[in-house]
PDB file of C-alpha atoms in Angstrom:
ATOM      1  CA  SER A   1      15.859  -0.067  13.937  1.00 80.00           C
ATOM      2  CA  GLN A   2      14.873  -3.531  12.547  1.00 84.00           C
ATOM      3  CA  THR A   3      15.904  -4.799   9.133  1.00 90.00           C
ATOM      4  CA  ILE A   4      15.259  -7.846   7.002  1.00 95.00           C
ATOM      5  CA  HIS A   5      17.629  -9.125   4.347  1.00 96.00           C
ATOM      6  CA  GLN A   6      16.813 -11.565   1.894  1.00 97.00           C
ATOM      7  CA  TRP A   7      19.030 -13.138  -0.951  1.00 96.00           C
ATOM      8  CA  PRO A   8      19.508 -13.650  -3.708  1.00 97.00           C
ATOM      9  CA  ALA A   9      17.194 -11.312  -5.240  1.00 97.00           C
ATOM     10  CA  THR A  10      16.912 -13.195  -8.433  1.00 97.00           C
ATOM     11  CA  LEU A  11      17.887 -16.731  -9.691  1.00 96.00           C
ATOM     12  CA  VAL A  12      17.435 -18.867 -12.498  1.00 97.00           C
ATOM     13  CA  GLN A  13      17.877 -22.563 -11.953  1.00 97.00           C
ATOM     14  CA  PRO A  14      17.564 -25.836 -13.844  1.00 98.00           C
ATOM     15  CA  VAL A  15      14.967 -28.567 -12.842  1.00 97.00           C
ATOM     16  CA  GLY A  16      16.400 -30.872 -10.576  1.00 97.00           C
ATOM     17  CA  SER A  17      19.018 -28.591  -9.040  1.00 97.00           C
ATOM     18  CA  PRO A  18      19.094 -27.600  -5.358  1.00 97.00           C
ATOM     19  CA  LEU A  19      18.024 -24.301  -3.940  1.00 97.00           C
ATOM     20  CA  SER A  20      18.841 -22.263  -1.003  1.00 98.00           C
ATOM     21  CA  LEU A  21      17.281 -18.976  -0.097  1.00 98.00           C
ATOM     22  CA  GLU A  22      18.455 -17.215   3.000  1.00 98.00           C
ATOM     23  CA  CYS A  23      16.829 -14.544   5.118  1.00 98.00           C
ATOM     24  CA  THR A  24      18.088 -12.702   8.146  1.00 97.00           C
ATOM     25  CA  VAL A  25      16.591 -10.222  10.578  1.00 95.00           C
ATOM     26  CA  GLU A  26      18.562  -7.460  12.417  1.00 94.00           C
ATOM     27  CA  GLY A  27      17.460  -5.238  15.415  1.00 90.00           C
ATOM     28  CA  THR A  28      15.183  -7.788  16.880  1.00 87.00           C
ATOM     29  CA  SER A  29      15.284 -10.974  19.056  1.00 88.00           C
ATOM     30  CA  ASN A  30      12.971 -13.982  18.997  1.00 89.00           C
ATOM     31  CA  PRO A  31      11.117 -13.019  15.978  1.00 91.00           C
ATOM     32  CA  ASN A  32       8.298 -15.209  14.385  1.00 93.00           C
ATOM     33  CA  LEU A  33       9.521 -15.878  10.841  1.00 95.00           C
ATOM     34  CA  TYR A  34       7.759 -16.837   7.726  1.00 96.00           C
ATOM     35  CA  TRP A  35       8.333 -18.049   4.137  1.00 96.00           C
ATOM     36  CA  TYR A  36       5.661 -17.226   1.540  1.00 96.00           C
ATOM     37  CA  ARG A  37       5.404 -17.971  -2.171  1.00 96.00           C
ATOM     38  CA  GLN A  38       3.570 -15.887  -4.658  1.00 95.00           C
ATOM     39  CA  ALA A  39       2.975 -17.255  -8.068  1.00 88.00           C
ATOM     40  CA  ALA A  40       2.658 -14.501 -10.967  1.00 79.00           C
ATOM     41  CA  GLY A  41      -0.428 -12.562 -10.509  1.00 73.00           C
ATOM     42  CA  ARG A  42      -1.566 -14.522  -7.432  1.00 79.00           C
ATOM     43  CA  GLY A  43      -1.814 -14.365  -3.780  1.00 89.00           C
ATOM     44  CA  LEU A  44       0.679 -15.140  -1.155  1.00 94.00           C
ATOM     45  CA  GLN A  45       0.755 -18.799  -0.201  1.00 93.00           C
ATOM     46  CA  LEU A  46       2.174 -19.632   3.308  1.00 93.00           C
ATOM     47  CA  LEU A  47       4.885 -22.248   3.188  1.00 94.00           C
ATOM     48  CA  PHE A  48       6.566 -22.297   6.475  1.00 95.00           C
ATOM     49  CA  TYR A  49       6.442 -20.524   9.828  1.00 94.00           C
ATOM     50  CA  SER A  50       8.937 -20.789  12.792  1.00 94.00           C
ATOM     51  CA  VAL A  51       8.332 -19.383  16.167  1.00 92.00           C
ATOM     52  CA  GLY A  52      11.735 -20.146  17.544  1.00 92.00           C
ATOM     53  CA  ILE A  53      15.219 -21.714  16.670  1.00 95.00           C
ATOM     54  CA  GLY A  54      14.631 -25.250  15.213  1.00 92.00           C
ATOM     55  CA  GLN A  55      11.013 -24.980  15.266  1.00 94.00           C
ATOM     56  CA  ILE A  56       9.360 -25.178  11.728  1.00 94.00           C
ATOM     57  CA  SER A  57       6.085 -25.678  10.924  1.00 92.00           C
ATOM     58  CA  SER A  58       5.172 -26.607   7.292  1.00 90.00           C
ATOM     59  CA  GLU A  59       2.023 -25.578   5.722  1.00 87.00           C
ATOM     60  CA  VAL A  60       2.007 -27.343   2.399  1.00 82.00           C
ATOM     61  CA  PRO A  61       3.566 -30.747   1.519  1.00 68.00           C
ATOM     62  CA  GLN A  62       6.032 -30.278  -1.116  1.00 81.00           C
ATOM     63  CA  ASN A  63       9.661 -30.540  -1.933  1.00 90.00           C
ATOM     64  CA  LEU A  64      10.891 -27.403  -0.108  1.00 95.00           C
ATOM     65  CA  SER A  65      12.060 -27.576   3.355  1.00 96.00           C
ATOM     66  CA  ALA A  66      12.883 -24.733   5.967  1.00 97.00           C
ATOM     67  CA  SER A  67      15.427 -24.398   8.651  1.00 97.00           C
ATOM     68  CA  ARG A  68      16.087 -21.857  11.396  1.00 97.00           C
ATOM     69  CA  PRO A  69      19.653 -22.462  12.565  1.00 96.00           C
ATOM     70  CA  GLN A  70      19.878 -19.122  14.496  1.00 96.00           C
ATOM     71  CA  ASP A  71      17.433 -16.956  16.132  1.00 95.00           C
ATOM     72  CA  ARG A  72      17.308 -14.501  13.058  1.00 95.00           C
ATOM     73  CA  GLN A  73      18.130 -16.546  10.495  1.00 97.00           C
ATOM     74  CA  PHE A  74      15.587 -18.577   8.185  1.00 98.00           C
ATOM     75  CA  ILE A  75      16.636 -20.603   5.140  1.00 98.00           C
ATOM     76  CA  LEU A  76      14.277 -22.183   2.681  1.00 97.00           C
ATOM     77  CA  SER A  77      15.701 -25.115   0.673  1.00 97.00           C
ATOM     78  CA  SER A  78      15.261 -27.941  -1.914  1.00 96.00           C
ATOM     79  CA  LYS A  79      17.169 -30.713  -2.998  1.00 96.00           C
ATOM     80  CA  LYS A  80      15.586 -30.810  -6.466  1.00 96.00           C
ATOM     81  CA  LEU A  81      13.627 -28.191  -8.089  1.00 96.00           C
ATOM     82  CA  LEU A  82      10.523 -28.666 -10.122  1.00 95.00           C
ATOM     83  CA  LEU A  83       9.051 -26.368 -12.640  1.00 95.00           C
ATOM     84  CA  SER A  84       6.249 -25.564 -10.307  1.00 92.00           C
ATOM     85  CA  ASP A  85       8.772 -24.202  -7.667  1.00 94.00           C
ATOM     86  CA  SER A  86       8.921 -21.060  -9.817  1.00 94.00           C
ATOM     87  CA  GLY A  87       7.745 -18.003  -8.152  1.00 95.00           C
ATOM     88  CA  PHE A  88       8.356 -15.010  -5.974  1.00 96.00           C
ATOM     89  CA  TYR A  89       9.559 -16.032  -2.369  1.00 97.00           C
ATOM     90  CA  LEU A  90       8.912 -13.768   0.505  1.00 97.00           C
ATOM     91  CA  CYS A  91      10.555 -13.905   3.775  1.00 98.00           C
ATOM     92  CA  ALA A  92       8.875 -12.009   6.591  1.00 96.00           C
ATOM     93  CA  TRP A  93       9.117 -11.439  10.414  1.00 94.00           C
ATOM     94  CA  ARG A  94       6.546 -10.332  13.157  1.00 90.00           C
ATOM     95  CA  GLY A  95       8.069  -8.780  16.486  1.00 82.00           C
ATOM     96  CA  THR A  96       7.333 -10.590  19.651  1.00 75.00           C
ATOM     97  CA  GLY A  97       7.558  -9.186  23.315  1.00 64.00           C
ATOM     98  CA  LEU A  98       9.509  -5.836  23.348  1.00 58.00           C
ATOM     99  CA  SER A  99      11.030  -6.213  20.022  1.00 57.00           C
ATOM    100  CA  VAL A 100       8.252  -4.996  17.652  1.00 57.00           C
ATOM    101  CA  PRO A 101       8.404  -2.723  14.560  1.00 56.00           C
ATOM    102  CA  THR A 102       6.491   0.336  14.036  1.00 55.00           C
ATOM    103  CA  GLY A 103       2.772  -0.288  14.095  1.00 57.00           C
ATOM    104  CA  GLY A 104       3.281  -3.239  16.799  1.00 67.00           C
ATOM    105  CA  ALA A 105       3.055  -6.883  16.850  1.00 72.00           C
ATOM    106  CA  ASN A 106       0.348  -6.951  14.260  1.00 79.00           C
ATOM    107  CA  VAL A 107       2.487  -6.089  11.520  1.00 87.00           C
ATOM    108  CA  LEU A 108       4.309  -8.622   9.303  1.00 92.00           C
ATOM    109  CA  THR A 109       7.426  -7.104   7.704  1.00 93.00           C
ATOM    110  CA  PHE A 110       8.529  -8.490   4.282  1.00 96.00           C
ATOM    111  CA  GLY A 111      11.881  -8.898   2.755  1.00 97.00           C
ATOM    112  CA  ALA A 112      12.465  -7.677  -0.800  1.00 97.00           C
ATOM    113  CA  GLY A 113      11.797 -11.121  -2.044  1.00 97.00           C
ATOM    114  CA  SER A 114      13.646 -13.777  -4.216  1.00 97.00           C
ATOM    115  CA  ARG A 115      12.571 -14.211  -7.783  1.00 96.00           C
ATOM    116  CA  LEU A 116      12.946 -17.947  -8.721  1.00 96.00           C
ATOM    117  CA  THR A 117      12.602 -18.996 -12.259  1.00 96.00           C
ATOM    118  CA  VAL A 118      12.871 -23.045 -12.883  1.00 96.00           C
ATOM    119  CA  LEU A 119      13.757 -23.897 -16.507  1.00 96.00           C
TER     120      LEU A 119
ATOM    121  CA  GLY B   1     -11.526 -24.868   5.465  1.00 67.00           C
ATOM    122  CA  GLN B   2     -10.373 -21.308   5.154  1.00 80.00           C
ATOM    123  CA  SER B   3     -11.098 -18.805   2.408  1.00 90.00           C
ATOM    124  CA  LEU B   4     -10.840 -15.150   1.777  1.00 94.00           C
ATOM    125  CA  GLU B   5     -12.644 -13.377  -1.132  1.00 95.00           C
ATOM    126  CA  GLN B   6     -11.943  -9.813  -2.573  1.00 97.00           C
ATOM    127  CA  PRO B   7     -12.613  -8.426  -6.076  1.00 97.00           C
ATOM    128  CA  SER B   8      -9.780  -9.242  -8.560  1.00 95.00           C
ATOM    129  CA  GLU B   9      -9.736  -5.922 -10.059  1.00 96.00           C
ATOM    130  CA  VAL B  10     -10.950  -2.317  -9.367  1.00 97.00           C
ATOM    131  CA  THR B  11     -10.559   0.795 -11.389  1.00 97.00           C
ATOM    132  CA  ALA B  12     -11.105   4.391 -10.032  1.00 97.00           C
ATOM    133  CA  VAL B  13     -10.450   7.893 -11.060  1.00 97.00           C
ATOM    134  CA  GLU B  14      -7.683   9.990  -9.501  1.00 97.00           C
ATOM    135  CA  GLY B  15      -9.071  12.078  -6.455  1.00 97.00           C
ATOM    136  CA  ALA B  16     -12.116   9.485  -6.155  1.00 98.00           C
ATOM    137  CA  ILE B  17     -12.707   7.244  -2.950  1.00 98.00           C
ATOM    138  CA  VAL B  18     -12.501   3.516  -3.615  1.00 98.00           C
ATOM    139  CA  GLN B  19     -13.768   0.542  -1.251  1.00 98.00           C
ATOM    140  CA  ILE B  20     -12.204  -2.872  -1.437  1.00 98.00           C
ATOM    141  CA  ASN B  21     -14.206  -5.619   0.243  1.00 98.00           C
ATOM    142  CA  CYS B  22     -12.978  -8.851   1.864  1.00 98.00           C
ATOM    143  CA  THR B  23     -15.224 -11.640   3.240  1.00 97.00           C
ATOM    144  CA  TYR B  24     -13.582 -14.596   4.955  1.00 96.00           C
ATOM    145  CA  GLN B  25     -14.266 -17.933   6.456  1.00 94.00           C
ATOM    146  CA  THR B  26     -12.225 -19.315   8.924  1.00 90.00           C
ATOM    147  CA  SER B  27     -12.095 -21.657  11.884  1.00 87.00           C
ATOM    148  CA  GLY B  28     -10.135 -19.138  14.174  1.00 86.00           C
ATOM    149  CA  PHE B  29      -9.834 -15.436  14.134  1.00 89.00           C
ATOM    150  CA  TYR B  30      -7.445 -13.051  15.642  1.00 88.00           C
ATOM    151  CA  GLY B  31      -7.880 -10.072  13.273  1.00 91.00           C
ATOM    152  CA  LEU B  32      -7.965  -8.749   9.539  1.00 95.00           C
ATOM    153  CA  SER B  33      -5.008  -6.919   8.038  1.00 95.00           C
ATOM    154  CA  TRP B  34      -4.382  -5.052   4.765  1.00 97.00           C
ATOM    155  CA  TYR B  35      -1.251  -5.042   2.840  1.00 97.00           C
ATOM    156  CA  GLN B  36      -0.232  -3.112  -0.408  1.00 97.00           C
ATOM    157  CA  GLN B  37       1.985  -4.496  -2.899  1.00 97.00           C
ATOM    158  CA  HIS B  38       3.317  -2.355  -5.895  1.00 96.00           C
ATOM    159  CA  ASP B  39       4.551  -4.438  -9.100  1.00 93.00           C
ATOM    160  CA  GLY B  40       7.691  -6.267  -8.493  1.00 90.00           C
ATOM    161  CA  GLY B  41       7.834  -5.142  -4.697  1.00 94.00           C
ATOM    162  CA  ALA B  42       7.158  -6.749  -1.587  1.00 95.00           C
ATOM    163  CA  PRO B  43       3.947  -6.331   0.515  1.00 96.00           C
ATOM    164  CA  THR B  44       3.779  -3.521   3.104  1.00 96.00           C
ATOM    165  CA  PHE B  45       1.447  -3.218   5.896  1.00 94.00           C
ATOM    166  CA  LEU B  46      -1.529  -0.773   5.857  1.00 95.00           C
ATOM    167  CA  SER B  47      -3.619  -1.375   8.875  1.00 93.00           C
ATOM    168  CA  TYR B  48      -4.946  -3.982  11.131  1.00 92.00           C
ATOM    169  CA  ASN B  49      -8.605  -4.578  12.629  1.00 94.00           C
ATOM    170  CA  GLY B  50      -8.708  -6.847  15.812  1.00 91.00           C
ATOM    171  CA  LEU B  51     -12.002  -5.459  16.771  1.00 92.00           C
ATOM    172  CA  ASP B  52     -15.192  -4.318  15.128  1.00 96.00           C
ATOM    173  CA  GLY B  53     -15.308  -0.861  13.895  1.00 96.00           C
ATOM    174  CA  LEU B  54     -13.398   1.718  11.742  1.00 96.00           C
ATOM    175  CA  GLU B  55      -9.351   2.252  11.820  1.00 93.00           C
ATOM    176  CA  GLU B  56      -8.157   5.313  10.223  1.00 93.00           C
ATOM    177  CA  THR B  57      -4.719   6.071   9.019  1.00 89.00           C
ATOM    178  CA  GLY B  58      -4.262   9.061   6.954  1.00 92.00           C
ATOM    179  CA  ARG B  59      -6.038   8.567   3.495  1.00 96.00           C
ATOM    180  CA  PHE B  60      -6.626   4.816   4.304  1.00 96.00           C
ATOM    181  CA  SER B  61      -9.419   3.493   6.511  1.00 96.00           C
ATOM    182  CA  SER B  62     -10.120  -0.205   7.426  1.00 97.00           C
ATOM    183  CA  PHE B  63     -13.425  -1.519   8.687  1.00 98.00           C
ATOM    184  CA  LEU B  64     -14.222  -4.892  10.356  1.00 97.00           C
ATOM    185  CA  SER B  65     -17.545  -6.665  11.308  1.00 97.00           C
ATOM    186  CA  ARG B  66     -16.565 -10.084  12.901  1.00 96.00           C
ATOM    187  CA  SER B  67     -20.293 -11.180  13.091  1.00 95.00           C
ATOM    188  CA  ASP B  68     -20.616 -10.686   9.147  1.00 96.00           C
ATOM    189  CA  SER B  69     -16.888 -12.153   8.538  1.00 96.00           C
ATOM    190  CA  TYR B  70     -16.471  -9.106   6.411  1.00 96.00           C
ATOM    191  CA  GLY B  71     -14.127  -6.212   6.173  1.00 98.00           C
ATOM    192  CA  TYR B  72     -13.122  -3.440   3.798  1.00 98.00           C
ATOM    193  CA  LEU B  73     -10.403  -1.106   3.031  1.00 98.00           C
ATOM    194  CA  LEU B  74     -11.435   2.561   2.010  1.00 98.00           C
ATOM    195  CA  LEU B  75      -8.822   4.721   0.096  1.00 98.00           C
ATOM    196  CA  GLN B  76      -9.644   8.409  -0.248  1.00 97.00           C
ATOM    197  CA  GLU B  77      -8.376  11.262  -2.377  1.00 97.00           C
ATOM    198  CA  LEU B  78      -6.740   8.622  -4.780  1.00 98.00           C
ATOM    199  CA  GLN B  79      -3.399   9.167  -6.005  1.00 97.00           C
ATOM    200  CA  MET B  80      -1.684   7.666  -9.074  1.00 97.00           C
ATOM    201  CA  LYS B  81       0.859   6.061  -6.804  1.00 97.00           C
ATOM    202  CA  ASP B  82      -2.030   4.156  -5.161  1.00 98.00           C
ATOM    203  CA  SER B  83      -2.020   1.938  -8.151  1.00 98.00           C
ATOM    204  CA  ALA B  84      -1.121  -1.418  -6.791  1.00 97.00           C
ATOM    205  CA  SER B  85      -2.398  -4.717  -5.379  1.00 97.00           C
ATOM    206  CA  TYR B  86      -4.183  -4.912  -2.085  1.00 98.00           C
ATOM    207  CA  PHE B  87      -4.479  -8.014   0.098  1.00 97.00           C
ATOM    208  CA  CYS B  88      -6.727  -8.795   2.925  1.00 97.00           C
ATOM    209  CA  ALA B  89      -5.118 -11.154   5.326  1.00 95.00           C
ATOM    210  CA  VAL B  90      -6.735 -13.061   8.293  1.00 93.00           C
ATOM    211  CA  ARG B  91      -4.744 -13.992  11.216  1.00 87.00           C
ATOM    212  CA  ALA B  92      -6.466 -17.437  11.876  1.00 83.00           C
ATOM    213  CA  ARG B  93      -3.891 -18.974  14.356  1.00 81.00           C
ATOM    214  CA  GLY B  94      -2.768 -17.969  17.588  1.00 80.00           C
ATOM    215  CA  PRO B  95       0.448 -17.544  19.346  1.00 80.00           C
ATOM    216  CA  ASP B  96       1.646 -21.145  19.129  1.00 80.00           C
ATOM    217  CA  SER B  97       1.497 -20.645  15.267  1.00 82.00           C
ATOM    218  CA  GLY B  98       3.041 -17.414  15.140  1.00 81.00           C
ATOM    219  CA  TYR B  99      -0.037 -15.778  14.335  1.00 82.00           C
ATOM    220  CA  ALA B 100       0.428 -16.714  10.789  1.00 88.00           C
ATOM    221  CA  LEU B 101      -1.454 -14.756   8.166  1.00 91.00           C
ATOM    222  CA  ASN B 102      -3.655 -16.175   5.353  1.00 92.00           C
ATOM    223  CA  PHE B 103      -3.854 -13.962   2.433  1.00 94.00           C
ATOM    224  CA  GLY B 104      -6.486 -13.274  -0.071  1.00 92.00           C
ATOM    225  CA  LYS B 105      -5.858 -13.451  -3.854  1.00 94.00           C
ATOM    226  CA  GLY B 106      -5.484  -9.584  -3.996  1.00 96.00           C
ATOM    227  CA  THR B 107      -7.196  -6.700  -5.542  1.00 97.00           C
ATOM    228  CA  SER B 108      -5.415  -4.807  -8.454  1.00 97.00           C
ATOM    229  CA  LEU B 109      -6.280  -1.445  -8.082  1.00 98.00           C
ATOM    230  CA  LEU B 110      -5.936   0.747 -11.290  1.00 98.00           C
ATOM    231  CA  VAL B 111      -5.918   4.583 -10.690  1.00 98.00           C
ATOM    232  CA  THR B 112      -6.717   6.721 -13.873  1.00 97.00           C
ATOM    233  CA  PRO B 113      -6.121  10.385 -14.526  1.00 95.00           C
TER     234      PRO B 113
END
């Protein structure tokens, strides 16, 4: 079965500090990977997506970056956090080819999320 | 540009039926999905419509009309545990973009006794 792990679950960071959020997927290969951000009481904003190792597409210009060093690893980073970076960050994956979750390739499966507070 | 519109809040009584509408504007369209999110949790997949018509999964049904750029989620026999936020999401991009989803702002459903 496929699982997605995301960490840390919660973090409080000062303005100007760096950030690294990590996401890994198990039980699948060549997944599409995504980073979303959700501000309090708001919808999900797509930040980055990746269709393969080293392939990153950015949706919103900002001080965040993403990397995919391995097939099933997706990292969200920042060199200097801003107050506006606070939010709930969600990693998600979509199966491709034969490696799809229950429900098929139309399903986006989310990790448990990382709640970031920038002070 | 792209936009998705859905009501911000809906309240319904336990055992009743509720319909959450979603209208969208998008340059590309590969399907409409619905996700449920409980407070503090991650969104979970409910349904997907790639073609016009009704899809039924237990107490939940979803409908799509591509010509009207409109869809809805129908929840029957409401239970207290159905209190959550519900998001419609458009798959506006193709395989080269990983079929990335654009989400609406969500509808907060409150089920009362």
